[in-house]
XYZ file of C-alpha atoms in Angstrom:
172
model
C 0.877 9.173 -6.706
C 4.011 7.056 -6.742
C 4.634 4.852 -9.745
C 7.824 2.956 -10.566
C 8.656 -0.452 -11.931
C 12.396 -0.141 -11.349
C 12.827 0.727 -7.650
C 13.902 -2.269 -5.576
C 11.796 -3.335 -2.563
C 14.258 -2.124 0.081
C 14.545 1.356 -1.401
C 10.771 1.440 -1.871
C 10.388 0.816 1.868
C 12.596 3.840 2.571
C 10.584 5.930 0.118
C 7.338 4.906 1.831
C 8.741 5.801 5.250
C 9.941 9.187 4.016
C 6.549 9.947 2.466
C 4.710 8.623 5.522
C 6.743 10.911 7.751
C 6.020 13.865 5.475
C 2.306 13.312 6.079
C 2.396 13.037 9.859
C 3.555 9.424 10.275
C 0.438 8.263 8.452
C -0.512 4.619 8.209
C 1.370 2.902 5.364
C -0.162 -0.230 3.837
C 1.965 -1.851 1.122
C 0.663 -5.042 -0.430
C 2.381 -8.022 1.150
C 2.453 -10.401 -1.834
C 5.646 -11.260 -3.710
C 8.223 -8.434 -3.396
C 5.805 -6.553 -1.160
C 6.760 -8.935 1.635
C 10.312 -7.551 1.516
C 8.921 -4.014 1.582
C 6.800 -4.836 4.649
C 9.579 -6.553 6.600
C 12.070 -3.775 5.832
C 9.579 -1.043 6.703
C 8.623 -2.810 9.934
C 12.219 -2.385 11.098
C 12.073 1.402 11.335
C 8.636 2.855 10.531
C 6.167 3.022 13.442
C 2.828 3.048 11.597
C 2.805 0.049 9.238
C -0.620 -1.501 8.683
C -0.881 -4.890 10.379
C -3.655 -7.431 10.137
C -4.302 -9.736 13.065
C -5.861 -13.091 12.262
C -6.707 -16.182 14.265
C -5.132 -19.503 13.367
C -7.153 -22.264 11.719
C -5.727 -25.350 13.429
C -5.138 -23.812 16.844
C -6.325 -20.696 18.608
C -3.423 -18.304 18.252
C -3.095 -14.829 16.835
C -0.873 -14.134 13.860
C 0.174 -10.648 12.808
C 0.504 -10.083 9.056
C 2.390 -7.019 7.915
C 0.884 -5.012 5.055
C -2.331 -5.360 3.081
C -3.367 -8.682 1.532
C -5.218 -8.290 -1.745
C -7.049 -11.605 -2.070
C -10.152 -12.968 -3.747
C -11.965 -12.050 -0.519
C -10.621 -8.510 -0.037
C -10.405 -7.264 -3.629
C -14.126 -7.236 -4.540
C -15.031 -5.585 -1.240
C -12.363 -2.882 -1.426
C -13.198 -2.080 -5.050
C -16.927 -1.921 -4.278
C -16.284 0.439 -1.367
C -14.065 2.640 -3.546
C -16.755 2.737 -6.236
C -19.347 3.729 -3.633
C -17.026 6.510 -2.433
C -16.694 7.839 -5.995
C -20.478 7.713 -6.442
C -21.438 9.223 -3.056
C -23.872 12.012 -3.921
C -23.318 14.091 -0.767
C -19.553 13.834 -0.446
C -17.908 12.069 -3.404
C -14.292 11.007 -3.177
C -12.174 13.355 -5.265
C -9.076 11.876 -6.883
C -7.121 14.505 -8.824
C -4.930 12.015 -10.712
C -5.849 11.410 -14.368
C -4.199 7.964 -14.490
C -6.148 6.641 -11.498
C -9.374 8.020 -12.948
C -8.607 6.383 -16.314
C -7.986 3.029 -14.592
C -11.261 3.450 -12.670
C -13.204 4.024 -15.902
C -11.615 0.945 -17.530
C -12.137 -1.333 -14.515
C -14.886 -3.929 -14.949
C -16.542 -6.628 -12.860
C -14.342 -9.285 -14.491
C -11.232 -7.430 -13.307
C -12.331 -8.145 -9.730
C -11.429 -11.789 -10.203
C -7.928 -12.819 -9.116
C -6.711 -15.288 -11.710
C -3.486 -16.359 -13.379
C -4.876 -17.922 -16.521
C -2.772 -17.601 -19.678
C -5.456 -15.476 -21.347
C -5.415 -12.896 -18.560
C -1.615 -12.829 -18.453
C -1.562 -11.733 -22.111
C -3.351 -8.508 -21.223
C -1.867 -5.926 -18.912
C -4.900 -5.004 -16.872
C -3.193 -4.768 -13.499
C -4.823 -1.526 -12.318
C -1.936 -0.961 -9.895
C -2.720 2.686 -9.176
C -6.434 2.010 -8.765
C -5.641 -0.873 -6.405
C -3.329 1.400 -4.398
C -6.114 3.983 -4.244
C -8.567 1.318 -3.020
C -6.103 0.193 -0.327
C -5.624 3.818 0.728
C -9.410 4.150 0.987
C -9.495 1.058 3.225
C -6.891 2.654 5.507
C -9.254 5.525 6.415
C -10.498 3.307 9.240
C -6.993 2.922 10.668
C -5.775 6.495 10.284
C -4.996 8.600 13.297
C -3.813 12.139 13.753
C -0.084 12.515 14.243
C 2.564 15.066 13.498
C 5.872 14.259 11.856
C 9.124 15.367 13.379
C 11.178 16.934 10.540
C 14.291 15.275 11.979
C 12.622 11.874 11.434
C 12.062 12.640 7.736
C 15.766 13.414 7.323
C 16.788 10.351 9.384
C 14.866 8.054 7.028
C 16.510 9.764 4.049
C 19.937 9.077 5.552
C 18.964 5.440 6.231
C 18.029 4.995 2.582
C 21.334 6.514 1.430
C 23.225 4.104 3.698
C 21.182 1.158 2.396
C 21.959 2.135 -1.190
C 25.667 2.331 -0.425
C 25.640 -1.118 1.151
C 25.782 -0.021 4.790
C 22.860 -1.784 6.509
C 23.188 -0.630 10.134
C 20.284 1.099 11.829
C 20.529 3.358 14.881
């Protein structure tokens, strides 16, 4: 579980790459809305297993690659329903050992599935960020492969982050 409201998007990208490398260059799927776009673009520059969505154009037949996960009014209800089904699976239930995620899951309701920006909703802080991250992670099970991280790569990403923090933005 990673939770922070103070880390900037560039440093978050380095953190995701470091953690991804620790777990065998696993698929990383940050949300691509708002500051998440910066995370995705930065991560795309040096991490090899960033989730990408390929979609066909509406006006003309061409493929567009979108970096990161898009939580939309179409994807959110489906991903939350699939996560709920995983929790409730009688034979092999999903086990989440984090108390905060489990608390968010218990508080989550059908109305929270709606993406809205009305003033009434903005007054309440029902973002469910950790639960949403858990649901995105559950969606990534279909895109996961088996890989092994090179320990040198983990340290290289750490050095890249240190350089980025100090203002040096060159990549090798």
